[in-house]
PDB file of C-alpha atoms in Angstrom:
ATOM      1  CA  MET A  22     -27.379 -24.399 -25.501  1.00  0.00           C
ATOM      2  CA  ARG A  23     -24.160 -22.917 -26.813  1.00  0.00           C
ATOM      3  CA  ALA A  24     -27.012 -20.937 -28.656  1.00  0.00           C
ATOM      4  CA  ILE A  25     -28.489 -19.252 -25.310  1.00  0.00           C
ATOM      5  CA  VAL A  26     -25.530 -18.824 -23.896  1.00  0.00           C
ATOM      6  CA  GLU A  27     -23.946 -16.552 -26.702  1.00  0.00           C
ATOM      7  CA  LEU A  28     -27.073 -14.470 -26.694  1.00  0.00           C
ATOM      8  CA  GLY A  29     -26.776 -14.277 -23.263  1.00  0.00           C
ATOM      9  CA  LEU A  30     -22.743 -13.101 -23.181  1.00  0.00           C
ATOM     10  CA  ALA A  31     -23.448 -10.852 -26.544  1.00  0.00           C
ATOM     11  CA  GLY A  32     -24.404  -7.424 -24.402  1.00  0.00           C
ATOM     12  CA  PRO A  33     -22.105  -5.378 -22.503  1.00  0.00           C
ATOM     13  CA  GLU A  34     -20.701  -6.692 -19.232  1.00  0.00           C
ATOM     14  CA  ASP A  35     -23.101  -4.631 -17.339  1.00  0.00           C
ATOM     15  CA  GLU A  36     -26.410  -5.493 -18.387  1.00  0.00           C
ATOM     16  CA  ARG A  37     -25.026  -9.381 -18.035  1.00  0.00           C
ATOM     17  CA  ARG A  38     -24.400  -8.182 -14.499  1.00  0.00           C
ATOM     18  CA  SER A  39     -28.057  -6.643 -14.166  1.00  0.00           C
ATOM     19  CA  GLY A  40     -29.646  -9.397 -15.759  1.00  0.00           C
ATOM     20  CA  ILE A  41     -31.271  -8.231 -18.529  1.00  0.00           C
ATOM     21  CA  MET A  42     -31.872 -11.834 -20.527  1.00  0.00           C
ATOM     22  CA  PHE A  43     -33.887 -13.394 -17.294  1.00  0.00           C
ATOM     23  CA  THR A  44     -35.884 -10.543 -16.751  1.00  0.00           C
ATOM     24  CA  GLU A  45     -37.134 -10.217 -20.204  1.00  0.00           C
ATOM     25  CA  LEU A  46     -37.744 -13.495 -20.881  1.00  0.00           C
ATOM     26  CA  ILE A  47     -39.607 -13.524 -18.051  1.00  0.00           C
ATOM     27  CA  ASP A  48     -41.331 -11.017 -18.563  1.00  0.00           C
ATOM     28  CA  ARG A  49     -42.214 -11.954 -22.357  1.00  0.00           C
ATOM     29  CA  ASN A  50     -43.265 -15.284 -21.794  1.00  0.00           C
ATOM     30  CA  TRP A  51     -44.457 -15.510 -18.031  1.00  0.00           C
ATOM     31  CA  PRO A  52     -44.921 -12.117 -17.074  1.00  0.00           C
ATOM     32  CA  LYS A  53     -47.717 -13.010 -13.658  1.00  0.00           C
ATOM     33  CA  LEU A  54     -44.006 -14.159 -12.456  1.00  0.00           C
ATOM     34  CA  ASN A  55     -42.988 -10.360 -12.246  1.00  0.00           C
ATOM     35  CA  PHE A  56     -44.279 -10.140  -9.118  1.00  0.00           C
ATOM     36  CA  PRO A  57     -45.432  -6.480  -7.064  1.00  0.00           C
ATOM     37  CA  GLY A  58     -42.818  -4.987  -5.512  1.00  0.00           C
ATOM     38  CA  ILE A  59     -42.776  -4.941  -1.339  1.00  0.00           C
ATOM     39  CA  ASN A  60     -43.129  -1.105  -0.466  1.00  0.00           C
ATOM     40  CA  ASN A  61     -42.217   0.134  -4.278  1.00  0.00           C
ATOM     41  CA  ARG A  62     -45.653   0.443  -7.517  1.00  0.00           C
ATOM     42  CA  ASN A  63     -43.115  -0.816  -9.519  1.00  0.00           C
ATOM     43  CA  ASN A  64     -43.271  -4.666 -10.271  1.00  0.00           C
ATOM     44  CA  LEU A  65     -40.031  -7.009 -10.523  1.00  0.00           C
ATOM     45  CA  TYR A  66     -39.971  -6.226 -14.188  1.00  0.00           C
ATOM     46  CA  LYS A  67     -40.334  -2.451 -14.040  1.00  0.00           C
ATOM     47  CA  GLN A  68     -37.414  -2.240 -10.404  1.00  0.00           C
ATOM     48  CA  ASN A  69     -35.014  -4.157 -12.849  1.00  0.00           C
ATOM     49  CA  THR A  70     -35.297  -2.011 -16.155  1.00  0.00           C
ATOM     50  CA  VAL A  71     -35.010   0.853 -13.581  1.00  0.00           C
ATOM     51  CA  LEU A  72     -32.372  -0.541 -12.624  1.00  0.00           C
ATOM     52  CA  ARG A  73     -30.325  -0.883 -15.804  1.00  0.00           C
ATOM     53  CA  LYS A  74     -30.600   2.372 -17.173  1.00  0.00           C
ATOM     54  CA  SER A  75     -29.439   3.364 -13.568  1.00  0.00           C
ATOM     55  CA  LEU A  76     -26.423   1.537 -14.348  1.00  0.00           C
ATOM     56  CA  THR A  77     -26.253   3.014 -17.962  1.00  0.00           C
ATOM     57  CA  ASP A  78     -26.692   6.946 -16.360  1.00  0.00           C
ATOM     58  CA  ALA A  79     -23.778   5.573 -13.915  1.00  0.00           C
ATOM     59  CA  LYS A  80     -21.408   5.107 -16.838  1.00  0.00           C
ATOM     60  CA  SER A  81     -22.359   7.843 -18.682  1.00  0.00           C
ATOM     61  CA  LEU A  82     -21.886   9.694 -15.966  1.00  0.00           C
ATOM     62  CA  ALA A  83     -18.003   9.081 -15.366  1.00  0.00           C
ATOM     63  CA  ALA A  84     -17.633   9.654 -18.411  1.00  0.00           C
ATOM     64  CA  ALA A  85     -18.179  13.105 -17.259  1.00  0.00           C
ATOM     65  CA  ALA A  86     -15.801  13.142 -14.690  1.00  0.00           C
ATOM     66  CA  PRO A  87     -13.776  15.948 -14.231  1.00  0.00           C
ATOM     67  CA  PRO A  88      -9.738  15.962 -15.422  1.00  0.00           C
ATOM     68  CA  TRP A  89      -8.840  15.358 -12.172  1.00  0.00           C
ATOM     69  CA  ILE A  90     -11.037  12.638 -11.133  1.00  0.00           C
ATOM     70  CA  GLY A  91     -10.101   9.950 -13.751  1.00  0.00           C
ATOM     71  CA  ARG A  92     -10.741   8.252 -16.917  1.00  0.00           C
ATOM     72  CA  ALA A  93     -13.855   6.902 -18.293  1.00  0.00           C
ATOM     73  CA  GLY A  94     -14.685   4.044 -17.029  1.00  0.00           C
ATOM     74  CA  TYR A  95     -15.369   3.106 -13.526  1.00  0.00           C
ATOM     75  CA  ASN A  96     -14.359  -0.396 -10.901  1.00  0.00           C
ATOM     76  CA  GLN A  97     -17.207  -2.245 -10.360  1.00  0.00           C
ATOM     77  CA  ASP A  98     -16.086  -4.923  -8.299  1.00  0.00           C
ATOM     78  CA  HIS A  99     -13.804  -2.469  -6.283  1.00  0.00           C
ATOM     79  CA  PRO A 100     -13.550  -3.924  -2.229  1.00  0.00           C
ATOM     80  CA  LEU A 101     -15.354  -0.117  -1.181  1.00  0.00           C
ATOM     81  CA  SER A 102     -18.082  -0.563  -4.394  1.00  0.00           C
ATOM     82  CA  ALA A 103     -18.643  -5.125  -3.857  1.00  0.00           C
ATOM     83  CA  GLY A 104     -17.035  -5.691  -0.608  1.00  0.00           C
ATOM     84  CA  PRO A 105     -19.202  -6.795   2.101  1.00  0.00           C
ATOM     85  CA  LEU A 106     -21.637  -3.786   4.086  1.00  0.00           C
ATOM     86  CA  SER A 107     -20.621  -3.805   7.609  1.00  0.00           C
ATOM     87  CA  MET A 108     -22.264  -2.549  10.837  1.00  0.00           C
ATOM     88  CA  GLU A 109     -19.457   0.021  13.237  1.00  0.00           C
ATOM     89  CA  SER A 110     -20.818  -0.864  16.056  1.00  0.00           C
ATOM     90  CA  ASN A 111     -21.110  -4.936  15.380  1.00  0.00           C
ATOM     91  CA  ASN A 112     -19.292  -5.313  12.552  1.00  0.00           C
ATOM     92  CA  HIS A 113     -23.084  -6.893  11.556  1.00  0.00           C
ATOM     93  CA  THR A 114     -22.679  -8.198   8.247  1.00  0.00           C
ATOM     94  CA  ILE A 115     -25.522  -6.300   5.151  1.00  0.00           C
ATOM     95  CA  ASP A 116     -27.055  -7.577   2.621  1.00  0.00           C
ATOM     96  CA  CYS A 117     -27.334  -4.035   0.064  1.00  0.00           C
ATOM     97  CA  PRO A 118     -26.628  -4.252  -3.750  1.00  0.00           C
ATOM     98  CA  ARG A 119     -23.416  -3.664  -5.333  1.00  0.00           C
ATOM     99  CA  GLY A 120     -21.977   0.495  -5.511  1.00  0.00           C
ATOM    100  CA  GLU A 121     -25.110   0.975  -2.579  1.00  0.00           C
ATOM    101  CA  ILE A 122     -24.252   2.138   0.692  1.00  0.00           C
ATOM    102  CA  LYS A 123     -27.771   2.354   3.275  1.00  0.00           C
ATOM    103  CA  ILE A 124     -28.624   1.816   7.372  1.00  0.00           C
ATOM    104  CA  PRO A 125     -30.830  -0.473   7.518  1.00  0.00           C
ATOM    105  CA  ALA A 126     -34.424   0.653   9.356  1.00  0.00           C
ATOM    106  CA  GLU A 127     -33.759  -2.191  12.131  1.00  0.00           C
ATOM    107  CA  GLU A 128     -29.965  -0.399  12.538  1.00  0.00           C
ATOM    108  CA  LEU A 129     -30.680   3.278  12.883  1.00  0.00           C
ATOM    109  CA  GLY A 130     -29.623   5.144  15.665  1.00  0.00           C
ATOM    110  CA  VAL A 131     -27.183   7.762  17.058  1.00  0.00           C
ATOM    111  CA  GLY A 132     -24.193   7.466  15.622  1.00  0.00           C
ATOM    112  CA  ALA A 133     -24.689   3.782  13.670  1.00  0.00           C
ATOM    113  CA  PHE A 134     -22.338   4.054  10.707  1.00  0.00           C
ATOM    114  CA  ALA A 135     -22.483   1.485   7.963  1.00  0.00           C
ATOM    115  CA  ARG A 136     -19.252   1.562   5.841  1.00  0.00           C
ATOM    116  CA  ARG A 137     -17.487  -0.774   3.074  1.00  0.00           C
ATOM    117  CA  GLU A 138     -13.801  -0.567   4.599  1.00  0.00           C
ATOM    118  CA  MET A 139     -10.791  -1.866   2.647  1.00  0.00           C
ATOM    119  CA  THR A 140      -6.709  -1.847   3.329  1.00  0.00           C
ATOM    120  CA  TRP A 141      -4.986  -0.062   0.052  1.00  0.00           C
ATOM    121  CA  SER A 142      -2.229  -1.601  -1.435  1.00  0.00           C
ATOM    122  CA  ASP A 143      -1.845   0.448  -4.623  1.00  0.00           C
ATOM    123  CA  GLU A 144       2.084   0.641  -4.187  1.00  0.00           C
ATOM    124  CA  ASP A 145       2.207   2.940  -7.115  1.00  0.00           C
ATOM    125  CA  SER A 146      -0.646   4.994  -6.749  1.00  0.00           C
ATOM    126  CA  GLY A 147      -2.027   6.781  -3.210  1.00  0.00           C
ATOM    127  CA  VAL A 148      -4.969   8.676  -5.103  1.00  0.00           C
ATOM    128  CA  LEU A 149      -8.536   7.101  -4.468  1.00  0.00           C
ATOM    129  CA  THR A 150     -11.155   7.979  -6.836  1.00  0.00           C
ATOM    130  CA  PHE A 151     -15.420   8.514  -6.843  1.00  0.00           C
ATOM    131  CA  SER A 152     -18.484   9.537  -7.864  1.00  0.00           C
ATOM    132  CA  LEU A 153     -21.183  10.081  -5.133  1.00  0.00           C
ATOM    133  CA  ARG A 154     -25.522  10.601  -5.358  1.00  0.00           C
ATOM    134  CA  SER A 155     -27.874  10.184  -3.172  1.00  0.00           C
ATOM    135  CA  ASN A 156     -31.750  11.036  -3.993  1.00  0.00           C
ATOM    136  CA  TYR A 157     -32.878  12.029  -0.295  1.00  0.00           C
ATOM    137  CA  VAL A 158     -33.543  16.001  -1.081  1.00  0.00           C
ATOM    138  CA  ASN A 159     -34.974  17.980   1.769  1.00  0.00           C
ATOM    139  CA  SER A 160     -33.233  21.238   2.869  1.00  0.00           C
ATOM    140  CA  ARG A 161     -34.294  20.816   6.329  1.00  0.00           C
ATOM    141  CA  GLY A 162     -32.982  17.320   6.393  1.00  0.00           C
ATOM    142  CA  THR A 163     -29.276  17.154   6.176  1.00  0.00           C
ATOM    143  CA  ASP A 164     -29.101  16.648   9.927  1.00  0.00           C
ATOM    144  CA  TYR A 165     -29.797  13.721  10.297  1.00  0.00           C
ATOM    145  CA  MET A 166     -27.646  11.445   7.280  1.00  0.00           C
ATOM    146  CA  ARG A 167     -24.081  12.274   6.600  1.00  0.00           C
ATOM    147  CA  PHE A 168     -21.519  10.352   4.114  1.00  0.00           C
ATOM    148  CA  GLU A 169     -18.192   9.800   5.412  1.00  0.00           C
ATOM    149  CA  VAL A 170     -14.365   9.366   4.230  1.00  0.00           C
ATOM    150  CA  GLU A 171     -12.742   7.124   6.750  1.00  0.00           C
ATOM    151  CA  VAL A 172      -8.735   6.778   6.727  1.00  0.00           C
ATOM    152  CA  ASN A 173      -6.959   4.814   9.362  1.00  0.00           C
ATOM    153  CA  GLY A 174      -9.976   5.185  11.874  1.00  0.00           C
ATOM    154  CA  HIS A 175     -10.656   9.110  11.868  1.00  0.00           C
ATOM    155  CA  THR A 176     -12.686  10.591   9.717  1.00  0.00           C
ATOM    156  CA  LEU A 177     -11.535  12.714   6.677  1.00  0.00           C
ATOM    157  CA  VAL A 178     -14.112  14.203   5.263  1.00  0.00           C
ATOM    158  CA  ALA A 179     -18.568  14.399   5.458  1.00  0.00           C
ATOM    159  CA  HIS A 180     -21.279  14.905   2.944  1.00  0.00           C
ATOM    160  CA  LYS A 181     -24.507  16.354   4.657  1.00  0.00           C
ATOM    161  CA  ILE A 182     -27.474  13.959   2.972  1.00  0.00           C
ATOM    162  CA  GLY A 183     -30.306  16.479   1.853  1.00  0.00           C
ATOM    163  CA  PHE A 184     -28.128  19.663   0.844  1.00  0.00           C
ATOM    164  CA  ASP A 185     -29.236  18.373  -2.425  1.00  0.00           C
ATOM    165  CA  SER A 186     -28.740  15.118  -5.249  1.00  0.00           C
ATOM    166  CA  ASP A 187     -26.439  15.789  -7.640  1.00  0.00           C
ATOM    167  CA  THR A 188     -23.287  13.696  -8.158  1.00  0.00           C
ATOM    168  CA  THR A 189     -20.576  14.609  -7.113  1.00  0.00           C
ATOM    169  CA  TYR A 190     -16.524  13.235  -7.220  1.00  0.00           C
ATOM    170  CA  TRP A 191     -13.929  12.688  -4.912  1.00  0.00           C
ATOM    171  CA  ALA A 192     -10.638  12.168  -4.492  1.00  0.00           C
ATOM    172  CA  VAL A 193      -8.517  10.662  -1.350  1.00  0.00           C
ATOM    173  CA  TYR A 194      -5.073  11.282  -2.282  1.00  0.00           C
ATOM    174  CA  GLY A 195      -1.512  10.680  -0.265  1.00  0.00           C
ATOM    175  CA  LEU A 196      -2.912   7.061   0.748  1.00  0.00           C
ATOM    176  CA  ARG A 197       0.319   4.705   1.627  1.00  0.00           C
ATOM    177  CA  PRO A 198       0.246   0.760   1.606  1.00  0.00           C
ATOM    178  CA  GLY A 199      -1.244  -0.209   4.779  1.00  0.00           C
ATOM    179  CA  ASP A 200      -3.844   2.064   5.310  1.00  0.00           C
ATOM    180  CA  ARG A 201      -7.733   1.608   6.131  1.00  0.00           C
ATOM    181  CA  VAL A 202      -9.968   3.103   3.938  1.00  0.00           C
ATOM    182  CA  SER A 203     -13.227   3.250   4.262  1.00  0.00           C
ATOM    183  CA  LEU A 204     -16.775   4.703   2.429  1.00  0.00           C
ATOM    184  CA  GLY A 205     -19.249   4.749   4.792  1.00  0.00           C
ATOM    185  CA  VAL A 206     -23.074   6.611   6.630  1.00  0.00           C
ATOM    186  CA  ARG A 207     -23.558   7.359   9.840  1.00  0.00           C
ATOM    187  CA  SER A 208     -27.055   8.335  10.910  1.00  0.00           C
ATOM    188  CA  LEU A 209     -26.890  11.462  13.570  1.00  0.00           C
ATOM    189  CA  ARG A 210     -30.236  10.927  14.976  1.00  0.00           C
ATOM    190  CA  THR A 211     -32.670   8.582  16.822  1.00  0.00           C
ATOM    191  CA  VAL A 212     -34.743   8.268  13.811  1.00  0.00           C
ATOM    192  CA  THR A 213     -35.826   5.030  12.751  1.00  0.00           C
ATOM    193  CA  THR A 214     -38.773   4.152  10.675  1.00  0.00           C
ATOM    194  CA  GLU A 215     -38.128   2.873   7.141  1.00  0.00           C
ATOM    195  CA  SER A 216     -37.838   6.150   5.448  1.00  0.00           C
ATOM    196  CA  TRP A 217     -35.073   7.117   7.101  1.00  0.00           C
ATOM    197  CA  SER A 218     -33.295   3.897   5.944  1.00  0.00           C
ATOM    198  CA  ARG A 219     -33.891   4.841   2.237  1.00  0.00           C
ATOM    199  CA  ALA A 220     -32.834   8.216   3.186  1.00  0.00           C
ATOM    200  CA  SER A 221     -29.458   7.143   3.827  1.00  0.00           C
ATOM    201  CA  ARG A 222     -29.419   5.334   0.547  1.00  0.00           C
ATOM    202  CA  CYS A 223     -25.698   6.366  -1.242  1.00  0.00           C
ATOM    203  CA  PHE A 224     -24.672   5.172  -4.908  1.00  0.00           C
ATOM    204  CA  ILE A 225     -20.666   4.595  -4.873  1.00  0.00           C
ATOM    205  CA  THR A 226     -19.079   4.217  -8.045  1.00  0.00           C
ATOM    206  CA  VAL A 227     -15.214   4.204  -8.110  1.00  0.00           C
ATOM    207  CA  LEU A 228     -13.728   5.552 -11.207  1.00  0.00           C
ATOM    208  CA  ASP A 229      -9.960   4.853 -12.427  1.00  0.00           C
ATOM    209  CA  SER A 230      -7.328   6.946 -10.804  1.00  0.00           C
ATOM    210  CA  ALA A 231      -6.005  10.481 -13.017  1.00  0.00           C
ATOM    211  CA  THR A 232      -2.414   9.118 -11.871  1.00  0.00           C
ATOM    212  CA  GLU A 233      -0.520  11.303 -14.111  1.00  0.00           C
ATOM    213  CA  TYR A 234      -2.624  14.437 -12.823  1.00  0.00           C
ATOM    214  CA  TRP A 235      -1.369  13.661  -9.017  1.00  0.00           C
ATOM    215  CA  GLU A 236       1.557  12.145 -10.133  1.00  0.00           C
ATOM    216  CA  ARG A 237       2.701  15.746 -10.809  1.00  0.00           C
ATOM    217  CA  ARG A 238       1.963  17.866  -8.019  1.00  0.00           C
ATOM    218  CA  GLY A 239       4.332  15.394  -5.933  1.00  0.00           C
ATOM    219  CA  SER A 240       4.822  13.620  -3.004  1.00  0.00           C
ATOM    220  CA  LEU A 241       1.005  14.851  -1.475  1.00  0.00           C
ATOM    221  CA  ASP A 242       0.333  14.935   2.588  1.00  0.00           C
ATOM    222  CA  LEU A 243      -2.953  12.850   2.940  1.00  0.00           C
ATOM    223  CA  GLY A 244      -6.067  14.842   2.068  1.00  0.00           C
ATOM    224  CA  TYR A 245      -8.977  15.032  -0.877  1.00  0.00           C
ATOM    225  CA  ALA A 246     -10.529  17.140  -3.067  1.00  0.00           C
ATOM    226  CA  THR A 247     -13.936  17.213  -4.303  1.00  0.00           C
ATOM    227  CA  THR A 248     -16.951  19.181  -6.142  1.00  0.00           C
ATOM    228  CA  SER A 249     -19.024  18.589  -3.487  1.00  0.00           C
ATOM    229  CA  ALA A 250     -20.734  22.058  -2.239  1.00  0.00           C
ATOM    230  CA  ALA A 251     -21.845  20.366   0.897  1.00  0.00           C
ATOM    231  CA  ALA A 252     -18.434  19.025   1.922  1.00  0.00           C
ATOM    232  CA  LEU A 253     -17.380  19.155   5.593  1.00  0.00           C
ATOM    233  CA  PRO A 254     -13.636  18.894   7.147  1.00  0.00           C
ATOM    234  CA  GLY A 255     -12.708  15.853   9.028  1.00  0.00           C
ATOM    235  CA  GLU A 256     -11.422  18.503  12.530  1.00  0.00           C
ATOM    236  CA  SER A 257     -15.528  19.425  12.223  1.00  0.00           C
ATOM    237  CA  LEU A 258     -16.623  16.310  13.261  1.00  0.00           C
ATOM    238  CA  ARG A 259     -16.510  14.581  15.856  1.00  0.00           C
ATOM    239  CA  GLY A 260     -17.066  17.645  18.187  1.00  0.00           C
TER     240      GLY A 260
END
């Protein structure tokens, strides 16, 4: 038992979280348990392999973050990444993988908003930095879904989903203890199919903030910085 535990703890943290030891054991010893995927051509083993690769890619992307974002590395346990995902309309909690935000098909509709929320409590830093990725790309579908950053119930900035699939980097600065911060995806049209639920998927990686960079800029009012070409200032979102 000790030898098995030592083997299980031998890999890096992201591999331990992905359960690579169990999926490899099943695939090598009893592959019949790799049931076919639901609405997915890949079986469970292949899906886990893809997930592990995405975790590795996320780590390398974090290392390539712009200097004003933060250091290489990311915070998997941050409440905006690992906390409960809920719907704004009824505060219904939704099961969703770590670092992912999406609107379930049964919840879709105009104004449906799935989000993770936290109360800012860091007295040493007022900057939240994260990366955002969406796999959905359709130039004719950019008015259906929108990623939004909210502070104290007001939309600070949004990102048009469908514009491109590049990873974008974000910094929300000027946060103060007690501020309510949420990251979420809002549905803008009456669409109810499973394909639109998949299109709403956004992948969030909370990064370690470059505190020194923002401290050099003195006292900052609430604002944001981003590499997104599809970003929309908050003032234009509620009209």
